[in-house]
mmCIF file of C-alpha atoms and ligand atoms in Angstrom:
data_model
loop_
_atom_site.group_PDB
_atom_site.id
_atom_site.type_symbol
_atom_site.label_atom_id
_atom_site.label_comp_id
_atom_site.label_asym_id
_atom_site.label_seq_id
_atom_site.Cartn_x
_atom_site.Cartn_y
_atom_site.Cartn_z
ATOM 1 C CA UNK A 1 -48.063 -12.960 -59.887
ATOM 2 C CA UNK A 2 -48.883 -16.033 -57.982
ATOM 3 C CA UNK A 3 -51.024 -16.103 -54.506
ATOM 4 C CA UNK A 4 -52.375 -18.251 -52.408
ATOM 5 C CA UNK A 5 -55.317 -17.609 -50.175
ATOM 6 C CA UNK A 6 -54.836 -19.578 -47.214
ATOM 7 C CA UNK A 7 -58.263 -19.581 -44.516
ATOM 8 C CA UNK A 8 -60.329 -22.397 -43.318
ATOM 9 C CA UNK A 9 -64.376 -23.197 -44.647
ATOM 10 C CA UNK A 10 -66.283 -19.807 -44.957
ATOM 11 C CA UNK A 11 -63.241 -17.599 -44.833
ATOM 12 C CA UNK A 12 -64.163 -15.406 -47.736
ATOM 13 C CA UNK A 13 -61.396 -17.055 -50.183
ATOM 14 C CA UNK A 14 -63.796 -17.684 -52.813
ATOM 15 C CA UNK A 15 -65.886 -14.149 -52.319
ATOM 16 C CA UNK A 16 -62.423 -12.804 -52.874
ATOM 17 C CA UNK A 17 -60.757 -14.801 -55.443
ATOM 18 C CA UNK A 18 -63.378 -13.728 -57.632
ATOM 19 C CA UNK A 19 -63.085 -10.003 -56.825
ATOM 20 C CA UNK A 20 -59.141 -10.034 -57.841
ATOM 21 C CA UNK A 21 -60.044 -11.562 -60.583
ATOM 22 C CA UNK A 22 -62.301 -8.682 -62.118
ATOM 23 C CA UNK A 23 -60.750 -6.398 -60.641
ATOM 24 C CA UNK A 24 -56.783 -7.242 -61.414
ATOM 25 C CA UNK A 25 -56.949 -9.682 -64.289
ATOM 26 C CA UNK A 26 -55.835 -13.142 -62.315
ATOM 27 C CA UNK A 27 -57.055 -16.618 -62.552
ATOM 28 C CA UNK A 28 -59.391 -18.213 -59.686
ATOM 29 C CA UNK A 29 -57.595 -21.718 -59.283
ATOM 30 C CA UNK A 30 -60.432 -23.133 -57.061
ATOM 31 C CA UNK A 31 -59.635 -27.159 -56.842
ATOM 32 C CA UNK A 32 -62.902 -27.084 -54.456
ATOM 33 C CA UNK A 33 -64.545 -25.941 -57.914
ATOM 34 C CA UNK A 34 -62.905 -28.656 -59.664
ATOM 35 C CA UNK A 35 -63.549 -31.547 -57.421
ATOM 36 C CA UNK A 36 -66.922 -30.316 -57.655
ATOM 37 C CA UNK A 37 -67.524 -30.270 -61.437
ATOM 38 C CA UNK A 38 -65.923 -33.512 -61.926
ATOM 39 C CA UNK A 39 -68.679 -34.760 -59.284
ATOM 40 C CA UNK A 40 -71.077 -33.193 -61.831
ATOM 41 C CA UNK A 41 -69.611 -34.800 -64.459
ATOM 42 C CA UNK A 42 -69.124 -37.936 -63.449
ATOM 43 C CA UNK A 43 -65.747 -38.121 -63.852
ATOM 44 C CA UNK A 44 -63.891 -41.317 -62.484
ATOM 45 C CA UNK A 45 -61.989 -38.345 -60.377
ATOM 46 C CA UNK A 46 -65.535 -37.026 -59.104
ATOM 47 C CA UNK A 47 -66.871 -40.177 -58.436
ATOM 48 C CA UNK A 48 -63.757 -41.126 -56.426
ATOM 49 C CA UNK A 49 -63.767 -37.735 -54.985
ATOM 50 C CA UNK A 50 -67.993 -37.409 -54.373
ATOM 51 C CA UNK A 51 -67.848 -39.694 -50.982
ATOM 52 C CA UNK A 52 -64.640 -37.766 -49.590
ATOM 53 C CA UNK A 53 -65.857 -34.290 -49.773
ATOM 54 C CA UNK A 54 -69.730 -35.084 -48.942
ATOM 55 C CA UNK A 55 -68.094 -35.965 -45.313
ATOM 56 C CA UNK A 56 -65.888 -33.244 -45.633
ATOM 57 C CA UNK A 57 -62.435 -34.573 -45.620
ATOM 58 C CA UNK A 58 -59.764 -34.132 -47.338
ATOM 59 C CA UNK A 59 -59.687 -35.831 -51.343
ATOM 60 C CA UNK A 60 -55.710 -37.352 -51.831
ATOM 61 C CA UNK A 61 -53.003 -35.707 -52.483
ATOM 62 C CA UNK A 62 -51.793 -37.159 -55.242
ATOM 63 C CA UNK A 63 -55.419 -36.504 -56.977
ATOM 64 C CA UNK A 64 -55.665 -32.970 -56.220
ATOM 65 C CA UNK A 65 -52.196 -32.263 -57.410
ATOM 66 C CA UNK A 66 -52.579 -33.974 -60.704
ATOM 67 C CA UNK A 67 -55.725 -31.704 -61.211
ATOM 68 C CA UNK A 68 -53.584 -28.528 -60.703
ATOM 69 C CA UNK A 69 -50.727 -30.120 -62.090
ATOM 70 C CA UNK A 70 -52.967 -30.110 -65.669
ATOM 71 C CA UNK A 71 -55.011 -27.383 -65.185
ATOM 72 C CA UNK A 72 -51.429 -25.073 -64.829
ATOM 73 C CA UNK A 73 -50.199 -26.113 -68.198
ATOM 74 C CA UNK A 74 -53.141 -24.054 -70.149
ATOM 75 C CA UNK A 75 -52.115 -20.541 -71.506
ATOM 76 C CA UNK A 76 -54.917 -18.748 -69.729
ATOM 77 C CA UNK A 77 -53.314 -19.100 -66.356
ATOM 78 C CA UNK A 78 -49.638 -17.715 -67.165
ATOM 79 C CA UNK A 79 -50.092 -14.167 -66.253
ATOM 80 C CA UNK A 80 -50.930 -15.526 -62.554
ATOM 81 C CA UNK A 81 -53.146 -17.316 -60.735
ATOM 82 C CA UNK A 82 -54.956 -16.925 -57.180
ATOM 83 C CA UNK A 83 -55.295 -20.732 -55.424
ATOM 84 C CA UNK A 84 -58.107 -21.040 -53.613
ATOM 85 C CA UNK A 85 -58.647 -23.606 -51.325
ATOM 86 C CA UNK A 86 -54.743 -24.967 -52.496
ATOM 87 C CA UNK A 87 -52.488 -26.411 -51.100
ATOM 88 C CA UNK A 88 -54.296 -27.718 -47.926
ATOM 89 C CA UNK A 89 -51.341 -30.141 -47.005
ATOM 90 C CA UNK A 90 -47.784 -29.645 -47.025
ATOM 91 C CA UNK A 91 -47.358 -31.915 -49.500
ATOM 92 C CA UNK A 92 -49.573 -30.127 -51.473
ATOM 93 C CA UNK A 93 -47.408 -27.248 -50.812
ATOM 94 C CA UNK A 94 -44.349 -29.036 -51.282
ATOM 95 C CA UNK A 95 -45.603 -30.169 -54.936
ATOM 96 C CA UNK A 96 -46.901 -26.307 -56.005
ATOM 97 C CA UNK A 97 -43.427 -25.367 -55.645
ATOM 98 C CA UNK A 98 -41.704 -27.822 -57.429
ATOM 99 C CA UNK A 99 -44.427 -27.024 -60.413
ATOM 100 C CA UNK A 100 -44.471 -23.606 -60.138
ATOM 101 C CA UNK A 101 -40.330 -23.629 -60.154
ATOM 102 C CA UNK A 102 -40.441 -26.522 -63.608
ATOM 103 C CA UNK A 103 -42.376 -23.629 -65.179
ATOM 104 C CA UNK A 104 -39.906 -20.844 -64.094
ATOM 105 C CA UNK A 105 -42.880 -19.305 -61.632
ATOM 106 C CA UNK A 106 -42.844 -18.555 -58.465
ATOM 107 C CA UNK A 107 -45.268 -17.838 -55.560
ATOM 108 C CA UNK A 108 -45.105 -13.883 -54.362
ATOM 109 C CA UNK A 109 -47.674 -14.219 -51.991
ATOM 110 C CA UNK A 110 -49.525 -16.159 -49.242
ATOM 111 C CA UNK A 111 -52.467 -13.953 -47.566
ATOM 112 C CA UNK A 112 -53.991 -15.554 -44.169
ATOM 113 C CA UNK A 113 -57.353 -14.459 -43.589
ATOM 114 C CA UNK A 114 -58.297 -15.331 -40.282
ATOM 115 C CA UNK A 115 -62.026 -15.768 -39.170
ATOM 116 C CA UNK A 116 -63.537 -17.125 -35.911
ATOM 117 C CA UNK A 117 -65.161 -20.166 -35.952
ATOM 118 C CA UNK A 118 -68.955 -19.072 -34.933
ATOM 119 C CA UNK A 119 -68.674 -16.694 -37.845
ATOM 120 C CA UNK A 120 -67.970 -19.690 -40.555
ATOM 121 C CA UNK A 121 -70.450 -22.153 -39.501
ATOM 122 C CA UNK A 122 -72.656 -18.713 -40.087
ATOM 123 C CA UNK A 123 -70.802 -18.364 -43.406
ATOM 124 C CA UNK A 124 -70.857 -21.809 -44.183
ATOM 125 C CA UNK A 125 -74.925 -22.500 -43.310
ATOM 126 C CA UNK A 126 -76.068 -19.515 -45.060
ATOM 127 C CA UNK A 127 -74.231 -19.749 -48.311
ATOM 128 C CA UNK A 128 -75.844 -19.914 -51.735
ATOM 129 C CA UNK A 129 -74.532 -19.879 -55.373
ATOM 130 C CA UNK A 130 -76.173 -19.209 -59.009
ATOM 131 C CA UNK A 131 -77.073 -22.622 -60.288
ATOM 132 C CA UNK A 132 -75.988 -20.709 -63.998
ATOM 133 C CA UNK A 133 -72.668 -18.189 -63.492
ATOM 134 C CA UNK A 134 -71.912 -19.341 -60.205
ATOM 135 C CA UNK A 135 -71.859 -16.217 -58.083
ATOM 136 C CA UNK A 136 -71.356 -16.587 -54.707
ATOM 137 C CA UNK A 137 -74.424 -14.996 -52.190
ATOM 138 C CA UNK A 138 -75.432 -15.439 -48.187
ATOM 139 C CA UNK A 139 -78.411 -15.139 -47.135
ATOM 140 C CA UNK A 140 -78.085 -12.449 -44.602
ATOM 141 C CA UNK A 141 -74.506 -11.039 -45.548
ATOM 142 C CA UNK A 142 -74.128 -10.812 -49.183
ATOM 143 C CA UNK A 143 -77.912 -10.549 -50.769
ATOM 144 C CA UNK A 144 -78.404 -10.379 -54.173
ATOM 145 C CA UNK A 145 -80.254 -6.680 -55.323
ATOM 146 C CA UNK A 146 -83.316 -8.262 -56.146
ATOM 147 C CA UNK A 147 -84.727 -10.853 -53.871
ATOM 148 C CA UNK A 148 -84.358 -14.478 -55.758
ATOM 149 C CA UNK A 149 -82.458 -12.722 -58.746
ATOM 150 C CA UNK A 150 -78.509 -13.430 -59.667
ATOM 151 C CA UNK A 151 -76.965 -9.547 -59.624
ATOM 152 C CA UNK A 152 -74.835 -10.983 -62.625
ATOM 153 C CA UNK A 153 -76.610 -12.866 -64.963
ATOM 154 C CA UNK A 154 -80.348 -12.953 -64.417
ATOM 155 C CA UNK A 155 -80.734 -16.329 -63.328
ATOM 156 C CA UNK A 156 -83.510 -17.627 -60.700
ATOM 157 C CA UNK A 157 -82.048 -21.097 -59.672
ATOM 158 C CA UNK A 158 -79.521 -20.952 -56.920
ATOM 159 C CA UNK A 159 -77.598 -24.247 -55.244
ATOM 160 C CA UNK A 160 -76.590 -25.465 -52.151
ATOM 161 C CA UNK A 161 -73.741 -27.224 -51.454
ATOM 162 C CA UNK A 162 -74.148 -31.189 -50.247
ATOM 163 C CA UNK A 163 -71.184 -30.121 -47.623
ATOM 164 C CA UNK A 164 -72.468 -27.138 -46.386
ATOM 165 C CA UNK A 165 -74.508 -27.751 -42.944
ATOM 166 C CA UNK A 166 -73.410 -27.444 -39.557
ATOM 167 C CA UNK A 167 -72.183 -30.925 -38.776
ATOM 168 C CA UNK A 168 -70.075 -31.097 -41.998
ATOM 169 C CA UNK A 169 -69.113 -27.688 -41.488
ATOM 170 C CA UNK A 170 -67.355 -28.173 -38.147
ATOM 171 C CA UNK A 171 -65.707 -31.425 -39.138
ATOM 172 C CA UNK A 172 -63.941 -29.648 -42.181
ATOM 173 C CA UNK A 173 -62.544 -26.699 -39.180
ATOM 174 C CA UNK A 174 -61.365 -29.783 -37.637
ATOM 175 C CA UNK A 175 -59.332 -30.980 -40.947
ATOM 176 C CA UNK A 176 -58.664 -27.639 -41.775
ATOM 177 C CA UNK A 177 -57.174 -27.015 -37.961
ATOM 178 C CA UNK A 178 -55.112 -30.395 -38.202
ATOM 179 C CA UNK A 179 -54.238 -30.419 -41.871
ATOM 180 C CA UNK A 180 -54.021 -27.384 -43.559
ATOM 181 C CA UNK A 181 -53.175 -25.131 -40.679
ATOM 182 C CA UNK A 182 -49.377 -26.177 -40.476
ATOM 183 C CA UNK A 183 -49.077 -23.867 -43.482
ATOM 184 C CA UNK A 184 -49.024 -21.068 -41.868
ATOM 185 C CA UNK A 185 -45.604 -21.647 -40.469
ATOM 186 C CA UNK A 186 -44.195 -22.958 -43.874
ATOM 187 C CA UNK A 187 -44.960 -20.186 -45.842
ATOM 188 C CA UNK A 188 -44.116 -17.721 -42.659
ATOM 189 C CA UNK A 189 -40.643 -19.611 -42.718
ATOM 190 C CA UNK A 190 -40.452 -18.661 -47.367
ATOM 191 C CA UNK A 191 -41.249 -15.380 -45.762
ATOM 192 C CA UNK A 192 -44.513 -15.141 -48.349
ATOM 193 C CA UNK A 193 -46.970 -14.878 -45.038
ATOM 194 C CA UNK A 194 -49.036 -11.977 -44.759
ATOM 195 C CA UNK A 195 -52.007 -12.025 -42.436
ATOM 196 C CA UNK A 196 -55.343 -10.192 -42.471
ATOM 197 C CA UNK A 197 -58.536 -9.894 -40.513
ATOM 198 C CA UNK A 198 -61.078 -11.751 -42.664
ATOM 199 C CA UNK A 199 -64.274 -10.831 -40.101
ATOM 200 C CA UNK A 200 -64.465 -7.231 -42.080
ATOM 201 C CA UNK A 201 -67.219 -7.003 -44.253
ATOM 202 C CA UNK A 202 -66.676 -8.148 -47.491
ATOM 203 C CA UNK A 203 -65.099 -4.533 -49.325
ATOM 204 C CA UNK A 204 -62.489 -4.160 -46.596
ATOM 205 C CA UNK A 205 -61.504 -7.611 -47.053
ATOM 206 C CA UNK A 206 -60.569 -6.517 -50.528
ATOM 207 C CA UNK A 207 -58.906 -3.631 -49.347
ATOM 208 C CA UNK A 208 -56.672 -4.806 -46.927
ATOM 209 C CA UNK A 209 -55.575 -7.737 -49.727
ATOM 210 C CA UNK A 210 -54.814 -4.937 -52.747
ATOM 211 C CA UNK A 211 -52.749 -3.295 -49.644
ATOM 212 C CA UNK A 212 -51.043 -6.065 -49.593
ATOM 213 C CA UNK A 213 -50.203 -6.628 -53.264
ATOM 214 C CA UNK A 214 -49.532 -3.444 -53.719
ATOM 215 C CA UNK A 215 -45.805 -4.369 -51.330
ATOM 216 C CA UNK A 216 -45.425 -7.586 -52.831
ATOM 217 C CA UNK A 217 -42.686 -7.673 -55.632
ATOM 218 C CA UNK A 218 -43.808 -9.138 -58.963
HETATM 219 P P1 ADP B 1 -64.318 -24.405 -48.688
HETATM 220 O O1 ADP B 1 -63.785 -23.248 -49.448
HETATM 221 O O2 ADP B 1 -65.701 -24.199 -48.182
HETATM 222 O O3 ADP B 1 -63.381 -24.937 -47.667
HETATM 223 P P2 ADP B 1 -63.727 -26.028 -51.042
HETATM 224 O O4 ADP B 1 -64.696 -25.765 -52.127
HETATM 225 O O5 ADP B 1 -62.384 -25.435 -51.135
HETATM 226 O O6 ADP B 1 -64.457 -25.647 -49.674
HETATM 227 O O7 ADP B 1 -63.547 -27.602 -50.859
HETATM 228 C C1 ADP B 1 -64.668 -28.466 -50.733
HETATM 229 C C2 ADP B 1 -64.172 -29.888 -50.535
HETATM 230 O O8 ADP B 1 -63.418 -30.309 -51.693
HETATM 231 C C3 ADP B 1 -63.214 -30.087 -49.351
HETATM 232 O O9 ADP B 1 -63.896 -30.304 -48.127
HETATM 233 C C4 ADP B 1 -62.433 -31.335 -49.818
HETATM 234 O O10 ADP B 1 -63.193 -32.506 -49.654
HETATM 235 C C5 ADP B 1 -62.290 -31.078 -51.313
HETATM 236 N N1 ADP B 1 -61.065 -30.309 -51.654
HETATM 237 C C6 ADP B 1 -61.002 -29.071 -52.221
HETATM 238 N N2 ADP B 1 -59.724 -28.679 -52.377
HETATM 239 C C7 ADP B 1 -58.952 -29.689 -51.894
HETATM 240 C C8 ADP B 1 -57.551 -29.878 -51.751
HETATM 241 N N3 ADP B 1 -56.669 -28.922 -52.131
HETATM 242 N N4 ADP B 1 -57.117 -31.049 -51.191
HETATM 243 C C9 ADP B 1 -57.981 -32.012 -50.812
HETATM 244 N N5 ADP B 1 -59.312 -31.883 -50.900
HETATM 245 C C10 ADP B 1 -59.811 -30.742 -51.440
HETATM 246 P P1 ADP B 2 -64.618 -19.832 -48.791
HETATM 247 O O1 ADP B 2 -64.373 -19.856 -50.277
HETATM 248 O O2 ADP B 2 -63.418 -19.394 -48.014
HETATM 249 O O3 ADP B 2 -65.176 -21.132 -48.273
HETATM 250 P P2 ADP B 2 -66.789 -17.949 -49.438
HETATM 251 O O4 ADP B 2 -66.076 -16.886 -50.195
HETATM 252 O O5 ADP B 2 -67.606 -18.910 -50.221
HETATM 253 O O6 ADP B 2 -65.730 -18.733 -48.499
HETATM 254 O O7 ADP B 2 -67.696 -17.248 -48.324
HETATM 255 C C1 ADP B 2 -68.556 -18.018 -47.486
HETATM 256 C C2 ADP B 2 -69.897 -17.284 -47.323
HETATM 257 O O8 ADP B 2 -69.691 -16.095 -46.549
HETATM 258 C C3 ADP B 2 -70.518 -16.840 -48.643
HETATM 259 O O9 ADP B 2 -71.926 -16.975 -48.537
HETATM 260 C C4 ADP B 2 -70.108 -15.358 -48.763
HETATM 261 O O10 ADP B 2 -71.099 -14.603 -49.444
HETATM 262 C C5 ADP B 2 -69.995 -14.928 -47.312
HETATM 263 N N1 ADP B 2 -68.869 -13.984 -47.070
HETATM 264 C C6 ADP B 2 -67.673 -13.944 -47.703
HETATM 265 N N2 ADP B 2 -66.886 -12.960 -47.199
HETATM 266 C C7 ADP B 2 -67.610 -12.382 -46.201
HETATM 267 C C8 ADP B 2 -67.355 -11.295 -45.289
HETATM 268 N N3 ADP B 2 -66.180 -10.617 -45.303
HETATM 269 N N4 ADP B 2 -68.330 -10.976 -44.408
HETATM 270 C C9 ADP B 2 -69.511 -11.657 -44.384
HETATM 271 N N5 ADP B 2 -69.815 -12.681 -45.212
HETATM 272 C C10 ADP B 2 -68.873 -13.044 -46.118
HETATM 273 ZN ZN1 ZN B 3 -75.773 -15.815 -61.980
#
């Protein structure tokens, strides 16, 4: 099973990506993630890439694609794999079909989770992560148990994003609303749309989407 979570900055696709893949054995394909460690790394990918997102636009296609392109020939992502934050262009989406079809895969779903925009930049400026697993937090929405202690692993150093402040924030809405929103009509037109209300707190999110696999054919 293939699926693509499709929502702008601060929709929850990351929040939830992780979920289904605890919860229903797929692979988080997260090229954001990606881009990211290759920054840390100091790839010649992150260093081309480090300037691009830090503004918030958009890193190449033909980049971003090669990334996935790899990353989709390893055996831990054959059972199925949930892409978050990919395709964000229709030639992005253009390209994931063609390699999902070479590898006789195909994509069975496309979930839309829509959220309105004062509610990301609130998303977007109060979002935290676990400098050592990576969990995802907010400061006022999704706390860990213990104040300044990662639920999963322990840890008491969390990170910030470069990207993540207002200004950036509403500049990647604006590429998301140019760029990445024509998707919604090409996957409405494969018929592999299906829509949900992303400003639900964080379990009904996950509700609605396992309502949704659970009518989407294999
Ligand atoms: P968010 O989920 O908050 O939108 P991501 O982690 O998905 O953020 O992406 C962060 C940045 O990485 C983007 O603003 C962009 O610069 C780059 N990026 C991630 N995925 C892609 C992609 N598929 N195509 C182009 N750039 C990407
Ligand atoms: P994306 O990957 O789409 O950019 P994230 O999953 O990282 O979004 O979520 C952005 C921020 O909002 C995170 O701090 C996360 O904890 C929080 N969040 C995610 N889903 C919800 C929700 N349904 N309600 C409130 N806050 C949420
Ligand atoms: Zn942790």
């Amino acid at each position: 099973m293939n699926l693509i979570l499709l929502g702008p900055p601060g929709a929850g696709k990351g929040t939830q990506a992780k979920i289904l893949e605890e919860q229903m054995g797929f692979k988080q394909l997260s090229t954001g993630d990606m881009l990211r460690a290759a920054k840390a790394a100091g790839t010649e990918i992150g260093l081309k890439a480090k300037a691009v997102m830090d503004r918030g636009d958009l890193v190449s296609d033909d980049i971003v694609i090669g990334i996935v392109s790899e990353r989709l020939d390893q055996p831990d992502v054959k059972k199925g794999v949930v892409f978050d934050g990919f395709p964000r262009t229709p030639a992005q989406a253009e390209a994931l079909d063609k390699l999902l079809a070479s590898k006789g895969q195909k994509l069975n779903a496309v979930i839309e989770m829509k959220v309105d925009d004062e509610a990301l930049v609130k998303r977007i400026v109060g979002r935290y992560t676990c400098a050592k697993c990576g969990q995802g937090y907010h400061e006022e929405f999704a706390k860990p148990k213990q104040a300044g202690t990662c639920d999963v692993c322990g840890s008491t150093e969390f990170t910030r994003r470069a990207d993540d402040n207002e200004k950036t924030v509403r500049d990647r809405l604006h590429v998301y609303n140019t760029q990445t929103a024509p998707l919604v009509a090409y996957y409405r037109a494969q018929g592999n749309l299906h829509v949900i209300d992303g400003m639900a707190d964080i379990a009904v999110v996950t509700r609605e989407m396992s309502s949704v696999l659970s009518r989407v054919k294999a």
